[in-house]
Short mmCIF file of C-alpha atoms in Angstrom, two decimals:
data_model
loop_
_atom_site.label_atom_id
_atom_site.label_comp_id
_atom_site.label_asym_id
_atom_site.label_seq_id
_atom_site.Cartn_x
_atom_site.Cartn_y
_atom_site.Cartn_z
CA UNK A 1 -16.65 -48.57 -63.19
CA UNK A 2 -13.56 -49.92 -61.33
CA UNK A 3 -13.77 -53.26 -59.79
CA UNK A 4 -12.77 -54.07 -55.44
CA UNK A 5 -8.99 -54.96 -55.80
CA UNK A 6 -8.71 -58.56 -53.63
CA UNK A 7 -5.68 -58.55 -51.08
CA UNK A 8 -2.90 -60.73 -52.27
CA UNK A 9 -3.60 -63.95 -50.41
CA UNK A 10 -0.94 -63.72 -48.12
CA UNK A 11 -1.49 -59.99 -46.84
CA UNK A 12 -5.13 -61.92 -45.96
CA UNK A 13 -3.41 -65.22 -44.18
CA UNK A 14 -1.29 -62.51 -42.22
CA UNK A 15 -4.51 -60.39 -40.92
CA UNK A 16 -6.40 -63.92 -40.61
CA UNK A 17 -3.63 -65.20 -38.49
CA UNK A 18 -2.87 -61.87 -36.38
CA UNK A 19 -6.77 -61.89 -35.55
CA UNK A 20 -6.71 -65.42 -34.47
CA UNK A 21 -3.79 -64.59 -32.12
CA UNK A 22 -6.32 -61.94 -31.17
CA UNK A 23 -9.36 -64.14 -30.91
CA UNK A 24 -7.12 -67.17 -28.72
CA UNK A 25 -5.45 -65.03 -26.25
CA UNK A 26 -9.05 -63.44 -25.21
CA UNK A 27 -10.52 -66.99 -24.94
CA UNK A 28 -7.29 -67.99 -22.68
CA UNK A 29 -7.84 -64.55 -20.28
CA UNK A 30 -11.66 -64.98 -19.94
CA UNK A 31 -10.74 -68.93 -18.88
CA UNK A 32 -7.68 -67.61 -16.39
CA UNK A 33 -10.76 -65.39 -14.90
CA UNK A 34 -12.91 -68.24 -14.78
CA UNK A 35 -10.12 -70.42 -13.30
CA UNK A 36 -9.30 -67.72 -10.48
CA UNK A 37 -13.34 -67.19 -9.50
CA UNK A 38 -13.93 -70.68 -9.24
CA UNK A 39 -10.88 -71.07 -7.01
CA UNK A 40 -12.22 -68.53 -4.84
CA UNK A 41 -16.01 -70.24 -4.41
CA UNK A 42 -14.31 -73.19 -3.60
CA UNK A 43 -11.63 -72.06 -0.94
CA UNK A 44 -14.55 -70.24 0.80
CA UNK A 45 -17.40 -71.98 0.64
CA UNK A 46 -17.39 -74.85 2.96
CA UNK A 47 -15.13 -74.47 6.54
CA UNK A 48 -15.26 -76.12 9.82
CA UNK A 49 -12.87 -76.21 12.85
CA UNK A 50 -11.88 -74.26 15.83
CA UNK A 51 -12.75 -70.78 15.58
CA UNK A 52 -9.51 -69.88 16.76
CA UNK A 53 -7.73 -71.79 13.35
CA UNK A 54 -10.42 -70.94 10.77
CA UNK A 55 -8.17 -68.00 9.07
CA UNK A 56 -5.00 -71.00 8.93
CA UNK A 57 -7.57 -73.51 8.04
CA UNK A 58 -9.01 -71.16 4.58
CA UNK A 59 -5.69 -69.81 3.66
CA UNK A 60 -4.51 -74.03 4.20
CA UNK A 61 -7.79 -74.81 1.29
CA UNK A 62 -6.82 -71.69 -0.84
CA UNK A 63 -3.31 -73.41 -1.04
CA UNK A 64 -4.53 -76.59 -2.51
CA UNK A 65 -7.11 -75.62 -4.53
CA UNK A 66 -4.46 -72.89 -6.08
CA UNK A 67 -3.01 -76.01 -7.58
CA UNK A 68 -5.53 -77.74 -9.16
CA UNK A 69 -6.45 -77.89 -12.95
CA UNK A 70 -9.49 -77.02 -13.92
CA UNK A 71 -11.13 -80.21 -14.52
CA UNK A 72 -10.31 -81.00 -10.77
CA UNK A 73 -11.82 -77.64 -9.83
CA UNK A 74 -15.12 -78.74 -11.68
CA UNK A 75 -14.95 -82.21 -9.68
CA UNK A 76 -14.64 -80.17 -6.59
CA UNK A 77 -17.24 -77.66 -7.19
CA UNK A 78 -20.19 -79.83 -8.33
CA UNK A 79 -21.37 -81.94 -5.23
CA UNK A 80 -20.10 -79.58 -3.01
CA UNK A 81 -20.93 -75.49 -3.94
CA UNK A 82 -23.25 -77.13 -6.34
CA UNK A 83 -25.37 -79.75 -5.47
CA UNK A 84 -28.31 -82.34 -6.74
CA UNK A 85 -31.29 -82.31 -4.83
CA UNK A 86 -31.26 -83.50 -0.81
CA UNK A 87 -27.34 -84.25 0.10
CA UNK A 88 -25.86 -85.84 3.31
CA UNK A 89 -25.64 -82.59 5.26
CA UNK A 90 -22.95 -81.98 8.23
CA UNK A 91 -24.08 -84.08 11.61
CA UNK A 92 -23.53 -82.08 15.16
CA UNK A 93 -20.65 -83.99 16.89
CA UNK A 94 -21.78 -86.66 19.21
CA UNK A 95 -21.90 -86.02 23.16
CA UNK A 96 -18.54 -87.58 24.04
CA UNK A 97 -16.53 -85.36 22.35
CA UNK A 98 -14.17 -82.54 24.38
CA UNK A 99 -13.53 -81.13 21.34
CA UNK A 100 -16.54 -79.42 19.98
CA UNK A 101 -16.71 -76.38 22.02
CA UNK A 102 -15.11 -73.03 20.67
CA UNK A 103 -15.48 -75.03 17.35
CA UNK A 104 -17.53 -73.58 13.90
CA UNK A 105 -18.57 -75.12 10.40
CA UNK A 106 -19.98 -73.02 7.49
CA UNK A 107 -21.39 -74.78 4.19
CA UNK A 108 -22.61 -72.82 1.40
CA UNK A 109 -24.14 -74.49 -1.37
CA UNK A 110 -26.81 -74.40 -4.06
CA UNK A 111 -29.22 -76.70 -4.11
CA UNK A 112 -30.79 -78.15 -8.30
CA UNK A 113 -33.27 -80.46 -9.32
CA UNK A 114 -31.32 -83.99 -10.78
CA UNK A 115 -32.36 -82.63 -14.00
CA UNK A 116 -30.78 -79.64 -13.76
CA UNK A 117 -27.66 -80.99 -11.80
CA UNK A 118 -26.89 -83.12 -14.67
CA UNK A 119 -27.23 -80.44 -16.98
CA UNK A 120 -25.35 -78.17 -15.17
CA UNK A 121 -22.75 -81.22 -14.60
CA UNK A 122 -22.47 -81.76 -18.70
CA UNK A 123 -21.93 -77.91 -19.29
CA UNK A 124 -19.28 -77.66 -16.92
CA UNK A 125 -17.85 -80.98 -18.37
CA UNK A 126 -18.01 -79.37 -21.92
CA UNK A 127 -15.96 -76.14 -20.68
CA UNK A 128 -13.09 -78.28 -19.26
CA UNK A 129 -13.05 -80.18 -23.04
CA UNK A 130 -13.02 -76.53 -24.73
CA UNK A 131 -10.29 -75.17 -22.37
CA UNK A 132 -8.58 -78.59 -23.12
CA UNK A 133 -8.99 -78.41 -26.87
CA UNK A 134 -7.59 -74.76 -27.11
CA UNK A 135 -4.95 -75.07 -25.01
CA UNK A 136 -3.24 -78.56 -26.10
CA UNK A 137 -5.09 -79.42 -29.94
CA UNK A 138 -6.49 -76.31 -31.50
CA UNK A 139 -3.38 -76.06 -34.02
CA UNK A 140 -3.67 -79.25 -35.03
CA UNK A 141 -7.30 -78.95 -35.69
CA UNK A 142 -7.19 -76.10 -37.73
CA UNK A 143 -4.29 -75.76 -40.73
CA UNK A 144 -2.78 -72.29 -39.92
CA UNK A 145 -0.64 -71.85 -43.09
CA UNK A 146 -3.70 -71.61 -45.00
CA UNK A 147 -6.88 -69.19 -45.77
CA UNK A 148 -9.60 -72.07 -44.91
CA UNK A 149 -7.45 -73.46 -41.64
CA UNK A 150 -7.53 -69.81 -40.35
CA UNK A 151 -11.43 -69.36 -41.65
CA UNK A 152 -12.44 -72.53 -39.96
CA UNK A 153 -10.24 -71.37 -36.90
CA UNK A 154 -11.52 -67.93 -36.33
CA UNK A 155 -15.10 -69.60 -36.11
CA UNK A 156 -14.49 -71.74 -33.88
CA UNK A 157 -12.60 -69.27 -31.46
CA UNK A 158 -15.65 -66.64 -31.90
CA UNK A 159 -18.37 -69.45 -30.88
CA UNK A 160 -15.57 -70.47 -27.99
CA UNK A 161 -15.36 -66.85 -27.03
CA UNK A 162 -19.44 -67.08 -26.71
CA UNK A 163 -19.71 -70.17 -24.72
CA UNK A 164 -16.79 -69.32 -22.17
CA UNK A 165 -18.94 -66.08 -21.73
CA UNK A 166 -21.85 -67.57 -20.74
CA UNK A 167 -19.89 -70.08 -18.49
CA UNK A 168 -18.39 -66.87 -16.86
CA UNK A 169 -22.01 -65.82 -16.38
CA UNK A 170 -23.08 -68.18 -14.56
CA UNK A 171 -20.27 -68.32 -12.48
CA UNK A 172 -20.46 -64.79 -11.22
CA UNK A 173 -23.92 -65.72 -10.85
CA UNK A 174 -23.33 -67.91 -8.60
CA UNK A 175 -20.41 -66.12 -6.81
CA UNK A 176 -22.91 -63.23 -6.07
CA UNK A 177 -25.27 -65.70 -4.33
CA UNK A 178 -22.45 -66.52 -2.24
CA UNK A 179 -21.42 -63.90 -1.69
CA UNK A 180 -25.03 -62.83 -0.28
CA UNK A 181 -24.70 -65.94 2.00
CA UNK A 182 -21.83 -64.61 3.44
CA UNK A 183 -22.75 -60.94 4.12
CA UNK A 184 -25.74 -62.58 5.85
CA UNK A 185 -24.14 -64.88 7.88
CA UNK A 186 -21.34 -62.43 8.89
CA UNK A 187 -24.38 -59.71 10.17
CA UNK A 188 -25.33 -62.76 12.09
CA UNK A 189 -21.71 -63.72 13.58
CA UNK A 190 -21.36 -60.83 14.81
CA UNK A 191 -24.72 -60.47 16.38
CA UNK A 192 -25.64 -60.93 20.23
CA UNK A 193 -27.14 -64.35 19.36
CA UNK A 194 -24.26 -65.90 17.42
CA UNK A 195 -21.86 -65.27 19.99
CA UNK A 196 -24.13 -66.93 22.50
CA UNK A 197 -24.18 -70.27 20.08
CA UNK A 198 -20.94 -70.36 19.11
CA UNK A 199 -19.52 -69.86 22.69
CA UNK A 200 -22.14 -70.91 24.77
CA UNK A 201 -24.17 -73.48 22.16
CA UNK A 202 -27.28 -71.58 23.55
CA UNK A 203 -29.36 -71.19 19.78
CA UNK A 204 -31.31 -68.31 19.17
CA UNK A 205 -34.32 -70.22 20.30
CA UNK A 206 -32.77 -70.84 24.08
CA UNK A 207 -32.56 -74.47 23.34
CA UNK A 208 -29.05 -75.90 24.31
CA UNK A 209 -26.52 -77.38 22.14
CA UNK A 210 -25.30 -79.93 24.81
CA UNK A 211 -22.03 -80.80 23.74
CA UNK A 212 -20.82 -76.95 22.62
CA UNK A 213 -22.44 -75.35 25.75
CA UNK A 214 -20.12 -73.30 27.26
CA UNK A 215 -20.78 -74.30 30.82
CA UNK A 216 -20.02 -77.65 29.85
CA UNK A 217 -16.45 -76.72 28.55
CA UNK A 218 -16.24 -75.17 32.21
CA UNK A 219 -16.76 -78.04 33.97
CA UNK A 220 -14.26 -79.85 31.78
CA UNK A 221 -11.54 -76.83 32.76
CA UNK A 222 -12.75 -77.35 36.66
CA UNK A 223 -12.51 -80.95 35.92
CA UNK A 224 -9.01 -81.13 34.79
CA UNK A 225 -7.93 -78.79 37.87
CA UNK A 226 -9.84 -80.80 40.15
CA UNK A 227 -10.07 -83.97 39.66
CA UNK A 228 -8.98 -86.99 42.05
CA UNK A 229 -8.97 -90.13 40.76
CA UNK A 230 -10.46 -89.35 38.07
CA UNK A 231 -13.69 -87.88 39.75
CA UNK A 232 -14.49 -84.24 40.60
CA UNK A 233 -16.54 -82.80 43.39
CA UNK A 234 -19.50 -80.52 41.96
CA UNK A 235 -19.44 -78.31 44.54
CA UNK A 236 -16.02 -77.62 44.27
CA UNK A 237 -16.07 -77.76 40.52
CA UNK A 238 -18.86 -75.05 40.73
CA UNK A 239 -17.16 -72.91 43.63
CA UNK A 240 -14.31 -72.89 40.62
CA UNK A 241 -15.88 -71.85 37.89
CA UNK A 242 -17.50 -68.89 39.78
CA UNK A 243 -14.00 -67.34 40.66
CA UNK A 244 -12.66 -68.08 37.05
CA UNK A 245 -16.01 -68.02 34.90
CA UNK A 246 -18.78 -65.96 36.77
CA UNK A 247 -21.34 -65.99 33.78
CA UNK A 248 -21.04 -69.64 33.45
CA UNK A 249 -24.37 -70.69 35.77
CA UNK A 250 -26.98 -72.81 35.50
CA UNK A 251 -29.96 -70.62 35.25
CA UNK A 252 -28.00 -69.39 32.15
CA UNK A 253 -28.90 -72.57 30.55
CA UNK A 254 -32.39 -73.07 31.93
CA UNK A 255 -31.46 -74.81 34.71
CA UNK A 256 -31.90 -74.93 38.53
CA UNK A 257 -28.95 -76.30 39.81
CA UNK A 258 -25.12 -77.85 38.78
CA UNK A 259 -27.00 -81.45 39.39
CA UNK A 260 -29.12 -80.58 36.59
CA UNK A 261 -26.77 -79.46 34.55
CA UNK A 262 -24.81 -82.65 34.45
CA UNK A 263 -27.84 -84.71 33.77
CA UNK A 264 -29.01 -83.11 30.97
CA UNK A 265 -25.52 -82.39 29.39
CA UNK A 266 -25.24 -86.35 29.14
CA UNK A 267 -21.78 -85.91 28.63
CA UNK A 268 -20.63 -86.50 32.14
CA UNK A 269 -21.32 -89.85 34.72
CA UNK A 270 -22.52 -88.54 38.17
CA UNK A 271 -21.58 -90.32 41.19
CA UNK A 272 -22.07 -90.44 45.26
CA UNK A 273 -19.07 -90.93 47.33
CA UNK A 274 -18.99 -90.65 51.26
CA UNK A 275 -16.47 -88.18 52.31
CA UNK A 276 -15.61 -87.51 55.88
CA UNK A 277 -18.96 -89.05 56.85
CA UNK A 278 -21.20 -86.65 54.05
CA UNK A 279 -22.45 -87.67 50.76
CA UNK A 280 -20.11 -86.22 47.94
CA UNK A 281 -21.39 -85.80 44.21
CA UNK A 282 -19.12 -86.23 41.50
CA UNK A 283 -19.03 -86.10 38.22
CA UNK A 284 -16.02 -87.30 35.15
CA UNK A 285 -16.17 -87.05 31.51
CA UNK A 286 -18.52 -89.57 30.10
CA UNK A 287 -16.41 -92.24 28.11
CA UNK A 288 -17.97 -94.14 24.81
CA UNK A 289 -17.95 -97.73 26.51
CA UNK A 290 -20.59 -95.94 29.37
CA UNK A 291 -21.64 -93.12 27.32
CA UNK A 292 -24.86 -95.53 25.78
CA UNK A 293 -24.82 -97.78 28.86
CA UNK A 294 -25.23 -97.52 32.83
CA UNK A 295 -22.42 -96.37 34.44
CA UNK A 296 -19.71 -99.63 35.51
CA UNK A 297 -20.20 -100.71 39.37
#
């Protein structure tokens, strides 16, 4: 009965070290995948500005996160597509501001338990030491030149291979959930209804947004045609916007006239002035000194 011949030792070191090569560049690929997917979440997932700079504005955040390492990635992503429990959610701008109409802001997170978050936190932390580890100290862990240093090396690269894997689950996990969010909110943005928010601030309730409405960007435009001294004539104001912005009326916004419009807006003073012997109102863009107080004698 013949006896299994054993492979001179350094026909073995050869294979050993050829299937490590094997075993490291698949653990590099799957991290490079991991790398790109999370770049993507984060680029996408959280946007605000005009709506006529959002595409500038995502390929601007797809520039900067393109250059970050992954342990800045994993700062970025937890807290913000990942998040602990109840978090300090976008306010609506305050009334004063000219600037929020035409504007849009889209957040996209998902929401753990602290106990989870800090698990999730630690796992993610442990992925950015094993990327580390292989990258910049795995040959001087493991002795190469030798059977045991390429024994002890392949293990650890198979239970690496593993544990990026899962990592790279839950990632695409999570990129499918966004992904969801997105498909749903774009049905919506391009429904009847979202238009009417975004360019009128009327919500899908009727209730007014105040400061996005879009009759009150109108009688901003009328206001900076208009104005005299800093004041502008309602009626005038209103006999503008018909000729330039027809669908802009008051009933629009559940109101009965321009006067009521401009009080509950609360963006704008309104003010009587005697012209050629008749009572004139005018309005003028509230500023922040008056915008809490009575208007200045």
């Amino acid at each position: 009965m013949s006896r299994a011949v054993e492979p001179p030792a350094d026909d073995e070191l050869k294979r050993l070290q050829i299937e490590l090569e094997h075993l490291l560049g698949r653990c590099l690929l799957k991290l490079q995948h991991y790398e790109g997917l999370i770049k993507a979440i984060i680029a996408d997932h959280k946007i605000s500005g005009s709506v006529h700079d959002l595409e500038a504005i995502r390929e601007e955040r797809a520039g900067a996160t393109a250059r970050k390492t992954l342990g800045s990635l994993v700062g970025d992503f937890l807290g913000s597509c990942v998040v602990a429990n109840e978090i300090d959610t976008p306010t609506e701008a305050t009334a004063d501001s000219s600037e929020v109409a035409n504007s849009f802001s889209s957040w996209i997170y998902t929401e753990y338990s602290d106990a989870d978050f800090a698990r999730i936190q630690s796992e993610m932390k442990e992925l950015v030491d094993l990327r580390n580890n292989l990258v910049h100290h795995f040959i001087d862990q493991h002795s190469l030149g030798t059977l045991d240093g390429c024994r002890s090396g392949r293990d650890a690269l198979v239970a690496a291979n593993s544990r990026i894997d899962e990592h790279l689950k839950q990632l695409k996990n999570w990129a499918e959930e966004f992904l969801q969010v997105r498909r749903i909110l774009a049905e919506f943005l391009g429904s009847d209804a979202a238009t009417d928010f975004i360019v009128n601030g009327i919500r899908p309730d009727g209730t007014v947004w105040w400061p996005g409405a879009g009759i009150v960007y109108a009688l901003r435009g009328a206001a900076r045609r208009l104005a005299v001294d800093g004041w502008t004539s309602l009626a005038a104001a209103s006999k503008w916007i018909a000729e330039v912005q027809p669908e802009q009326i008051p009933k629009r916004y559940g109101c009965r006239s321009w006067h009521q419009v401009v009080n509950e807006a609360r963006v704008f003073d309104l003010r009587y002035f005697e012209v050629d012997g008749q009572r004139v109102a005018c309005y003028r863009e509230r500023t922040k000194c008056t915008a809490n107080g009575s208007l200045p004698a």
